[in-house]
Amino acid sequence: MAKGSMNKQQMVPQAHQALDNMKYEIAAQLGLPVKQGSEDYWGNLTARDCGAVGGHMVRKMISWAEQAMANNTPGSQMPK
């Protein structure tokens, strides 16, 4: 994660590793030359490439949430 984002409280701390794994999986699918454990330094990539990884992550998470809501699975209800 970026240096400034380390100060933010995580909603679900247990999700950090899963999100990190997803980030590197998507980067590999996009053909980006990064390896897990690279201490999140992607300085050799363009901002466009890094943003593409984040965009794909968001699309995937929205898709999962929509499926959970459509299936009415526990925890899929939006908080009031």
PDB file of C-alpha atoms in Angstrom:
ATOM      1  CA  MET A   1       0.000   0.000   0.000  1.00  0.00           C
ATOM      2  CA  ALA A   2       1.022   3.561  -0.486  1.00  0.00           C
ATOM      3  CA  LYS A   3       2.676   5.274   2.429  1.00  0.00           C
ATOM      4  CA  GLY A   4      -0.281   7.602   3.161  1.00  0.00           C
ATOM      5  CA  SER A   5      -2.843   4.798   3.155  1.00  0.00           C
ATOM      6  CA  MET A   6      -1.132   2.970   6.010  1.00  0.00           C
ATOM      7  CA  ASN A   7      -2.638   5.401   8.526  1.00  0.00           C
ATOM      8  CA  LYS A   8      -6.226   4.570   7.565  1.00  0.00           C
ATOM      9  CA  GLN A   9      -8.184   2.153   9.709  1.00  0.00           C
ATOM     10  CA  GLN A  10      -9.127  -0.963   7.791  1.00  0.00           C
ATOM     11  CA  MET A  11     -12.755  -2.019   7.877  1.00  0.00           C
ATOM     12  CA  VAL A  12     -11.864  -5.735   7.769  1.00  0.00           C
ATOM     13  CA  PRO A  13      -8.183  -6.204   8.676  1.00  0.00           C
ATOM     14  CA  GLN A  14      -8.326  -9.902   7.750  1.00  0.00           C
ATOM     15  CA  ALA A  15      -9.042  -8.935   4.131  1.00  0.00           C
ATOM     16  CA  HIS A  16      -5.649  -7.284   3.596  1.00  0.00           C
ATOM     17  CA  GLN A  17      -3.862 -10.445   2.452  1.00  0.00           C
ATOM     18  CA  ALA A  18      -6.716 -11.476   0.166  1.00  0.00           C
ATOM     19  CA  LEU A  19      -6.787  -8.030  -1.461  1.00  0.00           C
ATOM     20  CA  ASP A  20      -3.023  -8.076  -1.847  1.00  0.00           C
ATOM     21  CA  ASN A  21      -3.218 -11.490  -3.528  1.00  0.00           C
ATOM     22  CA  MET A  22      -5.966 -10.242  -5.845  1.00  0.00           C
ATOM     23  CA  LYS A  23      -3.878  -7.189  -6.775  1.00  0.00           C
ATOM     24  CA  TYR A  24      -0.937  -9.311  -7.894  1.00  0.00           C
ATOM     25  CA  GLU A  25      -3.180 -11.816  -9.661  1.00  0.00           C
ATOM     26  CA  ILE A  26      -4.788  -9.027 -11.690  1.00  0.00           C
ATOM     27  CA  ALA A  27      -1.392  -7.454 -12.414  1.00  0.00           C
ATOM     28  CA  ALA A  28      -0.225 -10.810 -13.786  1.00  0.00           C
ATOM     29  CA  GLN A  29      -3.384 -11.137 -15.909  1.00  0.00           C
ATOM     30  CA  LEU A  30      -2.673  -7.681 -17.350  1.00  0.00           C
ATOM     31  CA  GLY A  31       0.899  -8.746 -18.125  1.00  0.00           C
ATOM     32  CA  LEU A  32       2.501  -6.276 -15.729  1.00  0.00           C
ATOM     33  CA  PRO A  33       6.011  -7.182 -14.561  1.00  0.00           C
ATOM     34  CA  VAL A  34       5.496  -7.116 -10.794  1.00  0.00           C
ATOM     35  CA  LYS A  35       6.045  -9.855  -8.246  1.00  0.00           C
ATOM     36  CA  GLN A  36       4.334 -10.441  -4.947  1.00  0.00           C
ATOM     37  CA  GLY A  37       6.578  -9.328  -2.113  1.00  0.00           C
ATOM     38  CA  SER A  38       7.983  -6.422  -4.095  1.00  0.00           C
ATOM     39  CA  GLU A  39       7.121  -4.166  -1.127  1.00  0.00           C
ATOM     40  CA  ASP A  40       4.482  -2.491  -3.270  1.00  0.00           C
ATOM     41  CA  TYR A  41       7.073  -0.477  -5.193  1.00  0.00           C
ATOM     42  CA  TRP A  42       5.857  -0.354  -8.736  1.00  0.00           C
ATOM     43  CA  GLY A  43       7.882   2.709  -9.702  1.00  0.00           C
ATOM     44  CA  ASN A  44       8.796   1.222 -13.058  1.00  0.00           C
ATOM     45  CA  LEU A  45       5.130   1.159 -14.147  1.00  0.00           C
ATOM     46  CA  THR A  46       3.039   3.994 -15.459  1.00  0.00           C
ATOM     47  CA  ALA A  47       0.224   5.478 -13.417  1.00  0.00           C
ATOM     48  CA  ARG A  48      -2.136   4.214 -16.104  1.00  0.00           C
ATOM     49  CA  ASP A  49      -1.005   0.610 -15.573  1.00  0.00           C
ATOM     50  CA  CYS A  50      -1.247   0.880 -11.784  1.00  0.00           C
ATOM     51  CA  GLY A  51      -4.683   2.463 -12.092  1.00  0.00           C
ATOM     52  CA  ALA A  52      -5.813  -0.358 -14.344  1.00  0.00           C
ATOM     53  CA  VAL A  53      -5.041  -2.847 -11.579  1.00  0.00           C
ATOM     54  CA  GLY A  54      -7.110  -0.836  -9.104  1.00  0.00           C
ATOM     55  CA  GLY A  55      -9.952  -0.469 -11.593  1.00  0.00           C
ATOM     56  CA  HIS A  56     -10.091  -4.188 -12.236  1.00  0.00           C
ATOM     57  CA  MET A  57     -10.059  -4.854  -8.480  1.00  0.00           C
ATOM     58  CA  VAL A  58     -13.013  -2.521  -7.948  1.00  0.00           C
ATOM     59  CA  ARG A  59     -14.985  -4.076 -10.814  1.00  0.00           C
ATOM     60  CA  LYS A  60     -14.369  -7.562  -9.409  1.00  0.00           C
ATOM     61  CA  MET A  61     -15.412  -6.541  -5.872  1.00  0.00           C
ATOM     62  CA  ILE A  62     -18.572  -4.833  -7.156  1.00  0.00           C
ATOM     63  CA  SER A  63     -19.421  -7.953  -9.143  1.00  0.00           C
ATOM     64  CA  TRP A  64     -18.999 -10.134  -6.041  1.00  0.00           C
ATOM     65  CA  ALA A  65     -21.166  -7.781  -3.980  1.00  0.00           C
ATOM     66  CA  GLU A  66     -23.893  -7.708  -6.634  1.00  0.00           C
ATOM     67  CA  GLN A  67     -23.914 -11.502  -6.806  1.00  0.00           C
ATOM     68  CA  ALA A  68     -24.133 -11.756  -3.023  1.00  0.00           C
ATOM     69  CA  MET A  69     -27.005  -9.288  -2.940  1.00  0.00           C
ATOM     70  CA  ALA A  70     -28.820 -11.068  -5.779  1.00  0.00           C
ATOM     71  CA  ASN A  71     -28.458 -14.406  -3.979  1.00  0.00           C
ATOM     72  CA  ASN A  72     -29.477 -12.777  -0.697  1.00  0.00           C
ATOM     73  CA  THR A  73     -26.550 -14.380   1.105  1.00  0.00           C
ATOM     74  CA  PRO A  74     -25.811 -13.424   4.713  1.00  0.00           C
ATOM     75  CA  GLY A  75     -23.880 -10.202   5.041  1.00  0.00           C
ATOM     76  CA  SER A  76     -25.059  -8.999   1.656  1.00  0.00           C
ATOM     77  CA  GLN A  77     -27.471  -6.408   2.988  1.00  0.00           C
ATOM     78  CA  MET A  78     -26.337  -2.801   2.869  1.00  0.00           C
ATOM     79  CA  PRO A  79     -25.960  -1.199   6.304  1.00  0.00           C
ATOM     80  CA  LYS A  80     -28.660   1.304   7.263  1.00  0.00           C
TER      81      LYS A  80
END
